[in-house]
Coordinates of C-alpha atoms and ligand atoms in Angstrom, one line a residue:
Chain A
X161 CA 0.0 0.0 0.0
X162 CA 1.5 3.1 -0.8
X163 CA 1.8 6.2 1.7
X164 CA -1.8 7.8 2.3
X165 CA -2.6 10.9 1.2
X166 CA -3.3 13.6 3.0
X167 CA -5.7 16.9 2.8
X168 CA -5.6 20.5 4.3
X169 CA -8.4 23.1 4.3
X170 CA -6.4 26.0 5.4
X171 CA -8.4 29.5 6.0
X172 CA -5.6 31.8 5.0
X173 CA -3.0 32.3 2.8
X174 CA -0.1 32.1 4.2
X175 CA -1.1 29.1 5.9
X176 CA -2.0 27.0 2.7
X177 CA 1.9 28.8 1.3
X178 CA 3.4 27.3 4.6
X179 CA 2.0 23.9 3.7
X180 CA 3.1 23.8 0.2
X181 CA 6.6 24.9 0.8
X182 CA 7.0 22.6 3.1
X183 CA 5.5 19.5 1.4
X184 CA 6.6 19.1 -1.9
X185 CA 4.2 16.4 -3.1
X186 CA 1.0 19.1 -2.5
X187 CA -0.8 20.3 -4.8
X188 CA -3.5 23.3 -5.0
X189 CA -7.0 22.0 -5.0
X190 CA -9.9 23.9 -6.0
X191 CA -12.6 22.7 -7.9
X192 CA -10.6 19.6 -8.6
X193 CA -12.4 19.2 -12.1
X194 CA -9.1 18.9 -13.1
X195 CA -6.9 17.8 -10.7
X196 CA -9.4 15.0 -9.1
X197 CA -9.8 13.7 -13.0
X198 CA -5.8 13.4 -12.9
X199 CA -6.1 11.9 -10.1
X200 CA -8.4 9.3 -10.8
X201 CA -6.5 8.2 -13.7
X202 CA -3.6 7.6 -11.6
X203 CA -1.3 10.5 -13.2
X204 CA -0.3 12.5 -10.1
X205 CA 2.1 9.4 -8.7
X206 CA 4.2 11.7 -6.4
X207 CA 1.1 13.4 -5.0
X208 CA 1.1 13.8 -1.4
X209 CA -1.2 16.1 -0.1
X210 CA -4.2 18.3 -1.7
X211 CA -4.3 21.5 -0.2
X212 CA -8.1 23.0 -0.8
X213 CA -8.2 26.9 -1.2
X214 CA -11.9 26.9 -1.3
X215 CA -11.4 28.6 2.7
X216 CA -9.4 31.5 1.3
X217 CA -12.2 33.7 0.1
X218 CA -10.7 34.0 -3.0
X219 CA -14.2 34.6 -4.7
X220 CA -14.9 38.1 -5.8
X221 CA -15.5 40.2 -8.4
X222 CA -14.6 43.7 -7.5
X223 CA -13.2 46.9 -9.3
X224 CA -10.3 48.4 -7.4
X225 CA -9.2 51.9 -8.9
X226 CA -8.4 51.3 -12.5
X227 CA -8.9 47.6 -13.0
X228 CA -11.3 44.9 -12.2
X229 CA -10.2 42.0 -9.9
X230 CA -11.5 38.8 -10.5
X231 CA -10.8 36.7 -7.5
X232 CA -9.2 32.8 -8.5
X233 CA -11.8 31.0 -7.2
X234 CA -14.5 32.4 -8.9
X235 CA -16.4 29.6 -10.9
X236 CA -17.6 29.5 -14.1
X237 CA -21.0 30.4 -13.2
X238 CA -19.9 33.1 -11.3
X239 CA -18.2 35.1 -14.1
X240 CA -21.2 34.1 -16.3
X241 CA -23.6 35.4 -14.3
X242 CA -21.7 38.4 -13.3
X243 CA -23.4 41.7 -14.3
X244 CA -19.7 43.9 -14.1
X245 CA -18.3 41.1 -16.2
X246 CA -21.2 40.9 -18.9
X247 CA -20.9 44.5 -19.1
X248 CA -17.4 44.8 -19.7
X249 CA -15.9 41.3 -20.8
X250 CA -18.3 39.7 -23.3
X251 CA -15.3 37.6 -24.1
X252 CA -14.8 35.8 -21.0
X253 CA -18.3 35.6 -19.6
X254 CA -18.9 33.2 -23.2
X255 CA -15.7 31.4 -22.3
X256 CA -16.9 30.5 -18.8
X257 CA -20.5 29.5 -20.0
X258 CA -18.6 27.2 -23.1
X259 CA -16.7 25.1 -20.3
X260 CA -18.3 22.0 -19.8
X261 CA -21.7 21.5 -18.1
X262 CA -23.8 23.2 -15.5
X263 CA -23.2 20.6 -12.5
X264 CA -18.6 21.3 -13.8
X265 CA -18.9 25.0 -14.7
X266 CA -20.7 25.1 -11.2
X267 CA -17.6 24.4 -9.6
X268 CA -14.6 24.6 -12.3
X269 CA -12.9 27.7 -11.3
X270 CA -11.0 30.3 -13.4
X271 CA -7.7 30.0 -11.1
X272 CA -8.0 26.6 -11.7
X273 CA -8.3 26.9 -15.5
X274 CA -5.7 29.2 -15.6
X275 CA -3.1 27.3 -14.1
X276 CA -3.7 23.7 -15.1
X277 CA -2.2 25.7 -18.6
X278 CA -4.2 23.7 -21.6
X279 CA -3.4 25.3 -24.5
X280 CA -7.6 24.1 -25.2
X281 CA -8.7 26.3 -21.6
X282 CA -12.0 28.2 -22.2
X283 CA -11.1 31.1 -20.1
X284 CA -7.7 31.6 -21.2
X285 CA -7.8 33.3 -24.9
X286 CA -10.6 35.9 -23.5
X287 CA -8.0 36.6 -20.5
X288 CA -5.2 37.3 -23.4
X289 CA -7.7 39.8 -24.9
X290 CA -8.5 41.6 -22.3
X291 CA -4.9 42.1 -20.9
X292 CA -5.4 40.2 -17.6
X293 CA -2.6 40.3 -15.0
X294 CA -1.5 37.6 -13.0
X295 CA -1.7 38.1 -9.3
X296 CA 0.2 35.3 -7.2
X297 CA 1.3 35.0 -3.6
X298 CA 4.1 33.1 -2.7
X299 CA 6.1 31.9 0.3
X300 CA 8.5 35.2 -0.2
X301 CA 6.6 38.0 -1.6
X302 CA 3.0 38.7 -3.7
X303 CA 4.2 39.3 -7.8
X304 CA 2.0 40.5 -10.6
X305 CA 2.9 38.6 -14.4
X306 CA 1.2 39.5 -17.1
X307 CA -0.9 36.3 -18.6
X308 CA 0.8 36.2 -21.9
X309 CA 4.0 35.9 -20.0
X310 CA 2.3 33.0 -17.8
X311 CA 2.1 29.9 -20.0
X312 CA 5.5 28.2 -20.8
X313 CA 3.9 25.4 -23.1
X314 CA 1.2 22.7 -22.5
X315 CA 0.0 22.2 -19.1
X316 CA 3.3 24.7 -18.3
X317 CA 3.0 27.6 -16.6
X318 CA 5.8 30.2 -14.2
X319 CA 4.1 29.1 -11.2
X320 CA 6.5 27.9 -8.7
X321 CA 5.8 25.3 -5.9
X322 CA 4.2 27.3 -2.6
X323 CA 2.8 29.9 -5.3
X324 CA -0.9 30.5 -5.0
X325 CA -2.8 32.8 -7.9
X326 CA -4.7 35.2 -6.1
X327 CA -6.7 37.1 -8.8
X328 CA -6.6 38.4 -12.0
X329 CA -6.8 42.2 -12.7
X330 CA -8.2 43.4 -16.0
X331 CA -8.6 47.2 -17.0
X332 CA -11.8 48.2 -16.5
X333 CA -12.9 49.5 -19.7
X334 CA -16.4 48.4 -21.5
X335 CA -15.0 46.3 -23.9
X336 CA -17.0 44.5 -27.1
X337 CA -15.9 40.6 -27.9
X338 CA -16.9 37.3 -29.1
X339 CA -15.7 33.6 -28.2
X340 CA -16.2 30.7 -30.1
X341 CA -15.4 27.1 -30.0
X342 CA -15.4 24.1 -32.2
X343 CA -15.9 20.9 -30.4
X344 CA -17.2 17.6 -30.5
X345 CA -20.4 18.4 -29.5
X346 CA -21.9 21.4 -27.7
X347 CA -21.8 20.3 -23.9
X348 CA -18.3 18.9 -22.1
X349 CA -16.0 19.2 -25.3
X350 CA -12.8 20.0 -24.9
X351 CA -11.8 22.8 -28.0
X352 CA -10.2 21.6 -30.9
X353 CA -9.9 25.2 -32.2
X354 CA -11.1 28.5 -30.4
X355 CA -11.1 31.9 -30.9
X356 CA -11.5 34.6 -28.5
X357 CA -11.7 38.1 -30.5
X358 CA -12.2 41.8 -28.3
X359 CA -11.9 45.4 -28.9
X360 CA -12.3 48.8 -27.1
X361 CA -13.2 52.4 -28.3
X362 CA -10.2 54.2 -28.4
X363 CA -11.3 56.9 -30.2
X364 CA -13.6 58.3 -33.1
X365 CA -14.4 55.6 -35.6
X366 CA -11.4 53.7 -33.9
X367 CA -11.3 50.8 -32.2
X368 CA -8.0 48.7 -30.5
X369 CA -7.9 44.8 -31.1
X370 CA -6.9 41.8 -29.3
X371 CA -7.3 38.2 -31.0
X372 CA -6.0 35.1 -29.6
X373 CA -6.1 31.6 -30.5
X374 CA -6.6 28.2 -28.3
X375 CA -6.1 24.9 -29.2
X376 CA -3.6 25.6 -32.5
X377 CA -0.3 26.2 -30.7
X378 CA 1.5 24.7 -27.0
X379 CA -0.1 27.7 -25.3
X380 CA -2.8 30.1 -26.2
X381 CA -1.6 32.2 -28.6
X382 CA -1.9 36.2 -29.8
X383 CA -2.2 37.2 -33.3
X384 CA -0.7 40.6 -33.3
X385 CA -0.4 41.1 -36.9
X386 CA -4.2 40.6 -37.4
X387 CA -4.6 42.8 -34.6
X388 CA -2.7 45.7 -35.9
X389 CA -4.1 45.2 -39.3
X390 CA -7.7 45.7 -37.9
X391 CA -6.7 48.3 -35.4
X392 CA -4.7 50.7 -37.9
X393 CA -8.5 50.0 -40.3
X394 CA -10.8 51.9 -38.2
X395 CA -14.0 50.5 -37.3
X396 CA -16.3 49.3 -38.8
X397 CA -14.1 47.5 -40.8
X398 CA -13.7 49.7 -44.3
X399 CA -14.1 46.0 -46.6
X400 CA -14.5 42.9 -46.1
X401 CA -11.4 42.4 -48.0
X402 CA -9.6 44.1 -45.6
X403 CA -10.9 41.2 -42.8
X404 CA -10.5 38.4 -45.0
X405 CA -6.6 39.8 -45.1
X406 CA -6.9 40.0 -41.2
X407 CA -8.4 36.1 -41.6
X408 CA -5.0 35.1 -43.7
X409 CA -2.4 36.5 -41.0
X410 CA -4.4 35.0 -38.2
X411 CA -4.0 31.2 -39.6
X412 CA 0.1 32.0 -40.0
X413 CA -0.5 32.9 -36.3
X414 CA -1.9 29.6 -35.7
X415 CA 1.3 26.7 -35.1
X416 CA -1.9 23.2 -35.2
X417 CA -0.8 19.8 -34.6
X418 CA -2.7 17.1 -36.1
X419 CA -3.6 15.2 -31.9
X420 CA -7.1 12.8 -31.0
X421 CA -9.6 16.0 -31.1
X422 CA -8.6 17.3 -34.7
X423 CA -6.4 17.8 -37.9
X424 CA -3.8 20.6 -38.2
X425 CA -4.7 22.0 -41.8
X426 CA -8.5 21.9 -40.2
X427 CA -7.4 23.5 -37.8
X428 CA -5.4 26.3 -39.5
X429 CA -8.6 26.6 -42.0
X430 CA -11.3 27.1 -38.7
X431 CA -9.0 29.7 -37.0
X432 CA -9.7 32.0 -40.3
X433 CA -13.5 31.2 -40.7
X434 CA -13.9 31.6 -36.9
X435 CA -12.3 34.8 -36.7
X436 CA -14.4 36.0 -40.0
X437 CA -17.8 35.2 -38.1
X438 CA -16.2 36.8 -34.9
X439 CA -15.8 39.9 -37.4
X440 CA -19.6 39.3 -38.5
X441 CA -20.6 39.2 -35.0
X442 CA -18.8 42.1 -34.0
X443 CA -20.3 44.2 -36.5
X444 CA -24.0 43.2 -36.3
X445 CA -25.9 45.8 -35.4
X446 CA -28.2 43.9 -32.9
X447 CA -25.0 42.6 -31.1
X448 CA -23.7 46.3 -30.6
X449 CA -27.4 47.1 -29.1
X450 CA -27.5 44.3 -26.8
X451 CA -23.6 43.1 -26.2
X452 CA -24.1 40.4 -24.0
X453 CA -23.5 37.4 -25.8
X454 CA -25.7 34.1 -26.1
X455 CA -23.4 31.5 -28.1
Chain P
X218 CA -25.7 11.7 15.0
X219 CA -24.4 7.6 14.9
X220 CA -21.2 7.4 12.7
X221 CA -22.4 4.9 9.8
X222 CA -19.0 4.7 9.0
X223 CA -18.3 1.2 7.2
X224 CA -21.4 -0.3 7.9
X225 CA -22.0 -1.2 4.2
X226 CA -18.7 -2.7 3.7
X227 CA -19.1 -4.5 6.9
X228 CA -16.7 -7.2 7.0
X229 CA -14.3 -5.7 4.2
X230 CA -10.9 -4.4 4.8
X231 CA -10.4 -0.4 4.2
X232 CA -7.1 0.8 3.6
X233 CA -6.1 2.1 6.9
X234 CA -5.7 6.1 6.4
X235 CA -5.6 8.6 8.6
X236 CA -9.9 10.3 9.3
X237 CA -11.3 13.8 9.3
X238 CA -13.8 14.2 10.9
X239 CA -16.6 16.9 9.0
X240 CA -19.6 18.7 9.7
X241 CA -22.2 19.6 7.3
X242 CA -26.0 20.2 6.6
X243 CA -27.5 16.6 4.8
X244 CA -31.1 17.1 3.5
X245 CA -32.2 19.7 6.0
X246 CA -30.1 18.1 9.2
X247 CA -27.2 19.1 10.8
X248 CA -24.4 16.0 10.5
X249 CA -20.9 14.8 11.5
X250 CA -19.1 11.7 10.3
X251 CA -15.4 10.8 9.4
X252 CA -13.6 10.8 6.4
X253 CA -10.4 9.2 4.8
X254 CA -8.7 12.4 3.1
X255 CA -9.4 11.2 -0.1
X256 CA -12.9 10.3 -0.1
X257 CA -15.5 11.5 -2.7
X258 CA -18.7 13.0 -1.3
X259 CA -20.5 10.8 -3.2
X260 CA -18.5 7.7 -1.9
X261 CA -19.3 9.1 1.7
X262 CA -22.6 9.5 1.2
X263 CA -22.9 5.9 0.4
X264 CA -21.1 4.3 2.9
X265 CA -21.6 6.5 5.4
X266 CA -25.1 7.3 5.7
X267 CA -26.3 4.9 3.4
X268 CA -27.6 6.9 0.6
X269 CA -27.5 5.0 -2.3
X270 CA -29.8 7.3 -5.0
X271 CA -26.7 9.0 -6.4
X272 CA -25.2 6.7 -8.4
X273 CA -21.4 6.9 -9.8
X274 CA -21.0 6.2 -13.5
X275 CA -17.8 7.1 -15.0
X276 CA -16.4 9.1 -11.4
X277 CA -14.2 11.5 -14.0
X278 CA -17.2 14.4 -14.2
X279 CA -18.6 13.3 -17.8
X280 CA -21.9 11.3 -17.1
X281 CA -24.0 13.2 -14.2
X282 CA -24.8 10.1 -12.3
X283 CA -23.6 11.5 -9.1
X284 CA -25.4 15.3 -9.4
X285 CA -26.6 16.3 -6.5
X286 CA -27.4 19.4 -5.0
X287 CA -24.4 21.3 -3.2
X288 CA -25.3 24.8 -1.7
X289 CA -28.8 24.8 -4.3
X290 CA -26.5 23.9 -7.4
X291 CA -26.1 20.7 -9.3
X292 CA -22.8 19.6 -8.5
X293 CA -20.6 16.2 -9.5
X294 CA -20.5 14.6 -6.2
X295 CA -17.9 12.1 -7.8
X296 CA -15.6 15.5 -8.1
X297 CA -15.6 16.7 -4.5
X298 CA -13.9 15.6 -2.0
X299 CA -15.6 14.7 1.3
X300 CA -13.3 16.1 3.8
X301 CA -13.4 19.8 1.9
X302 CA -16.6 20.1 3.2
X303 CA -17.8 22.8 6.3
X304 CA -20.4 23.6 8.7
X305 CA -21.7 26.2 6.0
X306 CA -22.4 23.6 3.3
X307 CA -25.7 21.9 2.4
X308 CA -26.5 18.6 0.6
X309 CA -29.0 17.5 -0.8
X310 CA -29.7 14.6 -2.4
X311 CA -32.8 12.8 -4.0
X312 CA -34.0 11.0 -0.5
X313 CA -34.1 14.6 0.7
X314 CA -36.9 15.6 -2.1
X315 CA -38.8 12.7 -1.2
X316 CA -41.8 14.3 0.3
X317 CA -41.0 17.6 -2.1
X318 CA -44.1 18.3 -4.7
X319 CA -42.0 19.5 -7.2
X320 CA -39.9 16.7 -7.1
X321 CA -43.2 14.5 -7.2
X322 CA -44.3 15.8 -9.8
X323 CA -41.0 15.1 -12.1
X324 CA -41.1 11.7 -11.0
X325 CA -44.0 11.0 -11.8
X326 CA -44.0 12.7 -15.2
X327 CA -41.1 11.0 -16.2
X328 CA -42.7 7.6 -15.3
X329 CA -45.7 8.6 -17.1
X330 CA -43.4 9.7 -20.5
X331 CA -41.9 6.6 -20.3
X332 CA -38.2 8.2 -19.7
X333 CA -37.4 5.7 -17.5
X334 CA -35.2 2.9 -18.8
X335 CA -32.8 0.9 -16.9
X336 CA -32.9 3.8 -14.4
X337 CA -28.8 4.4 -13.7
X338 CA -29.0 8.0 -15.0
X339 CA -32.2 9.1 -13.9
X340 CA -31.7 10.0 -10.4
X341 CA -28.9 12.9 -11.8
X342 CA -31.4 13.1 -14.4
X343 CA -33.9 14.4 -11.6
X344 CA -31.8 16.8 -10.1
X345 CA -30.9 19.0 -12.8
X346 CA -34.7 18.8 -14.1
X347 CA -35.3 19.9 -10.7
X348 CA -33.3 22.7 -10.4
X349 CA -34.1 23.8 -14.1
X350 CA -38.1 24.0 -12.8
X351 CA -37.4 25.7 -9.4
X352 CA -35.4 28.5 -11.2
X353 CA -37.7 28.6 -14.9
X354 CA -41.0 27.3 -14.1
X355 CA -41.7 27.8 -17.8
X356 CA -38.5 26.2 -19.5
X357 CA -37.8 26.3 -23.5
X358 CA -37.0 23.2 -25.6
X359 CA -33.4 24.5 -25.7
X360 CA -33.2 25.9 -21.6
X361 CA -34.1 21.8 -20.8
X362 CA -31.4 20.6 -23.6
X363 CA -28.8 23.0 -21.8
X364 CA -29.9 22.1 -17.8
X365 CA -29.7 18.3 -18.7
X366 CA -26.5 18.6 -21.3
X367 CA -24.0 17.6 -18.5
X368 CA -26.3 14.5 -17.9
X369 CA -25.9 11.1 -19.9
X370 CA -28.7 8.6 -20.8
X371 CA -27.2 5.4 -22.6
X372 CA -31.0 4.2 -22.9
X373 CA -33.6 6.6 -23.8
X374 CA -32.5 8.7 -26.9
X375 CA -33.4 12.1 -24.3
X376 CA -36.5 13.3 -26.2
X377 CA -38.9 11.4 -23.6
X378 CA -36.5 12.8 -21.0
X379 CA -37.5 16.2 -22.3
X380 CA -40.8 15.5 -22.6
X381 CA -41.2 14.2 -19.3
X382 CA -39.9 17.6 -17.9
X383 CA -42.2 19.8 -20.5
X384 CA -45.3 17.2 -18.8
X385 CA -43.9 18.4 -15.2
X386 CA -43.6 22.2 -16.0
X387 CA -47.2 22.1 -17.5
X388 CA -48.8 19.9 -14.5
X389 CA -48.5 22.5 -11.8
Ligands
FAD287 C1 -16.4 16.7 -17.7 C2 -15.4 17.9 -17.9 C3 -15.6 18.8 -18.9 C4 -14.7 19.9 -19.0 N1 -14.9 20.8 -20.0 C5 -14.1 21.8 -20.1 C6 -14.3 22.8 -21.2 O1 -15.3 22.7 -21.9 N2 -13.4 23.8 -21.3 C7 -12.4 24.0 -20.4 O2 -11.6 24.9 -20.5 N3 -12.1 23.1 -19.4 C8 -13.0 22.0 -19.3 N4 -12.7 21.1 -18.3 C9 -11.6 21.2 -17.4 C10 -11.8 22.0 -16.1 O3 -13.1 21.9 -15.7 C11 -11.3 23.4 -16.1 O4 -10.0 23.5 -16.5 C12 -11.5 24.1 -14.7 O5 -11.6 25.5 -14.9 C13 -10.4 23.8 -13.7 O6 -10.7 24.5 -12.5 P1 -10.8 23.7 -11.1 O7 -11.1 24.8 -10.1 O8 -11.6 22.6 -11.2 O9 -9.2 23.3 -11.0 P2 -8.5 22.1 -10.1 O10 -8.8 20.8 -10.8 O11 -8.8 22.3 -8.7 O12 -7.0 22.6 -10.4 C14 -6.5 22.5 -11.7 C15 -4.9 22.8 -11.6 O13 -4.7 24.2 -11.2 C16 -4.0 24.3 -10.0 N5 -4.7 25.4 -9.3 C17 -6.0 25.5 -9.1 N6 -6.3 26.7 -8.5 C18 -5.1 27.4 -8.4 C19 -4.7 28.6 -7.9 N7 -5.6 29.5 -7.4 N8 -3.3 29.0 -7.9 C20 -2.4 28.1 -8.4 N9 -2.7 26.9 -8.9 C21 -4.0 26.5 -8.9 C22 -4.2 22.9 -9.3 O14 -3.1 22.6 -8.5 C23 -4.3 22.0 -10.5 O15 -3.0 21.7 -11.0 C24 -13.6 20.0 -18.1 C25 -13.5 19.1 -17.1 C26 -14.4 18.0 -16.9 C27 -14.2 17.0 -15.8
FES288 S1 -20.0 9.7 -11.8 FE1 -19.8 11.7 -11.4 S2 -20.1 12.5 -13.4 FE2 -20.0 10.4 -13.8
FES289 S1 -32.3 5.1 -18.5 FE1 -30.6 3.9 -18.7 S2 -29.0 5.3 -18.7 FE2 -30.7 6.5 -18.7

């Protein structure tokens, strides 16, 4: 029989740091739909101890000067049915309602999604667009990284052993955004190709861009050509040959492997069509009137 | 509150692990018991008290056999572990809708579709219909596809599944 495992439900922070510094075999539980899956399958071997963070009241949503704060343990739900996050993040409340089911989106959390680090995680090409930073807390000090600087490849991230994300904190500005997926099926499907595109007024006619891919590359990826292509346009987009440009410099942004879920010159091809609806979506008059989102 | 603990398994060996012991509201009641660290709520709920409606299929999140009703959401009780639970949390599972008429009403509606099959996924099936009704009284064709989308019928093809929850909306 191999050595039991054990389980802490600290209430603070710096306790749950203390207990993963000192046991290297811990790892951070919080809605375990990932973790307790790994588990189960028997591919955590040197697992000692869970450490549940569900204690630390790491669940808000609140704005703090210039930026919005979106605690780690928020769940899926949570950011879909947030009013401050409809209202400013389109692009991540349709994230959070694409992951899985109600009973898993009910208890998935974003932290969690973050840092399991799938290059296929729902949340993570909205939190690209939108500019989130990284908040962690650590055995030495608190340090803020910003989330395309996060992901190392697949399932890799900077987080260090004892480090805990806090929160995330996202400019607050009323942004206008779109995510789509392709999966399987609509309900628990893991992306084989997603799309997460955003933009804010930053002037007359103008609007800034953001675009990033999941699924096509080892971590979510940004397509900053496309993006300063549609920025330097103006909006609305002046033709639609401008976009289907746009569309051609966001599949050489993609890097697809051919894996179980999908093909790479599939994927490639979707990354342009999706980002052309995304467009189409954008632009829709009814959308702009009532920018909340129902894909 | 008599700890159940291993009264189901009588006679069979557990792995000897170190116990938690938890507190937590089950159907309406106040309850303590004690856990191994790695036990699922829904294995606890089983061998401890004895609650055998919620059922585990596939235990990796997928099916919904094990949904239950954690702090008024459908949750995967195959995905939580038992000794993360506190004072402040409340369960409920099917045996504590028993005398609900809401929950009557489903039961019955699904019997009378014909949803029922060999059974396995109905209790999870239940639950979310359950919870869809309590919070849209009135639900579309596509607000029933979406409440029961995280649970899986090998059986019935769904569509009497959905009918038997249009039947319950419209029987009030
Ligand atoms: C049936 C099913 C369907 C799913 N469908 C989808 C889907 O459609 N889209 C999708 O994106 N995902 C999906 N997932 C995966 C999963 O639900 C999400 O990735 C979820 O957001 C993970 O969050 P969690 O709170 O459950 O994380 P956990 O499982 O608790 O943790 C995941 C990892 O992150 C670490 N971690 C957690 N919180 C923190 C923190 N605050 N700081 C540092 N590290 C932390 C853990 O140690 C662990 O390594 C699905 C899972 C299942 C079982
Ligand atoms: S047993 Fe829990 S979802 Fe299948
Ligand atoms: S009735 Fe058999 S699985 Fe649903």
């Amino acid at each position: 029989m191999e050595n039991p495992i054990s389980i802490h439900c600290p209430d603070s922070l710096d306790d749950a740091v203390a207990i993963l510094s000192a046991r290297p075999g811990a790892r951070i539980l919080a809605g375990g739909t990932d973790l307790l899956v790994k588990h189960r399958n028997g591919m955590l071997p040197n697992l000692t101890d869970f450490v549940d963070i569900s204690g630390l009241r790491l669940q808000e949503i609140e704005r703090e000067s210039d930026s919005i704060i979106i605690g780690s343990g928020c769940t899926m739900t949570a950011l879909a049915q947030s009013p401050l996050v409809a209202d400013r993040f389109p692009c991540l409340a349709q994230g959070a309602i694409q992951v899985g089911a109600f009973q898993i989106r009910n208890c998935a959390t974003i932290g969690g999604n973050i840092a399991n680090g799938s290059p296929a995680g729902d949340t993570i090409p909205a939190m690209f667009c939108l500019d989130a930073m990284v908040r962690i807390f650590g055995p030495e000090s608190r340090r803020t990284i910003p989330i395309a600087e996060f992901f190392t490849g697949p399932g890799k991230t900077v987080l260090r052993q004892g480090e805990i994300i806090e929160s995330f904190a996202l400019p607050d500005r009323r942004t206008f955004g779109v995510f789509f997926k392709l999966g399987e099926r609509r309900a628990h499907a893991i992306s084989k190709v997603s799309i997460s595109v955003s933009c804010f007024e930053s002037g007359q006619g103008r609007r800034e861009f953001r675009i990033a891919l999941g699924a096509v590359g080892p971590t979510v990826l940004r397509c900053r050509k496309a993006e300063e292509l549609m920025t330097a346009a103006g909006w609305p987009p002046p033709s639609a040959d401008l976009v289907d440009k746009a569309s051609r410099l966001v599949m050489d942004a993609s890097r697809p492997i051919d894996d179980i879920r999908s093909l790479k010159d599939y994927r490639k091809k979707m990354t342009g069509v999706l980002f052309i609806r995304a467009i189409d979506r954008l632009n829709a008059r009814s959308y702009q009137l009532n920018n909340s989102g129902e894909e | 509150m008599p700890l159940l603990f291993g009264q189901i398994r009588k006679g069979v060996e557990m792995p000897k692990q170190e116990t938690i012991r938890i507190t937590f509201s089950l159907n309406g009641k106040l309850v303590e018991t004690q856990v191994q660290p790695v036990l699922t709520l829904l294995e606890m709920l089983r061998r401890n008290f004895s609650l055998t409606a919620t059922k585990e299929g596939c235990g990796k999140g997928e099916c919904g056999a094990c949904t239950l009703l954690f702090n008024g959401f459908p949750l995967n009780s195959c995905l939580k572990l038992a000794a993360t639970l506190r004072p402040t949390d409340s369960v409920v599972t099917l045996e504590g809708l028993e005398n609900d008429p809401l929950m009557g009403r489903l039961q019955k509606a699904y019997v009378d579709e014909g949803a029922v099959q060999c059974g396995f996924c109905i209790p999870g099936m239940v639950i979310s219909s359950y919870h869809l009704l309590k919070h849209h009284p009135n639900p579309s064709s596509a607000q029933i596809k979406e409440a029961l989308s995280g649970n899986l019928c090998r059986c019935t093809g769904y569509s009497k599944i959905e009918q038997a929850v249009v039947r319950a909306a419209r029987e009030k």
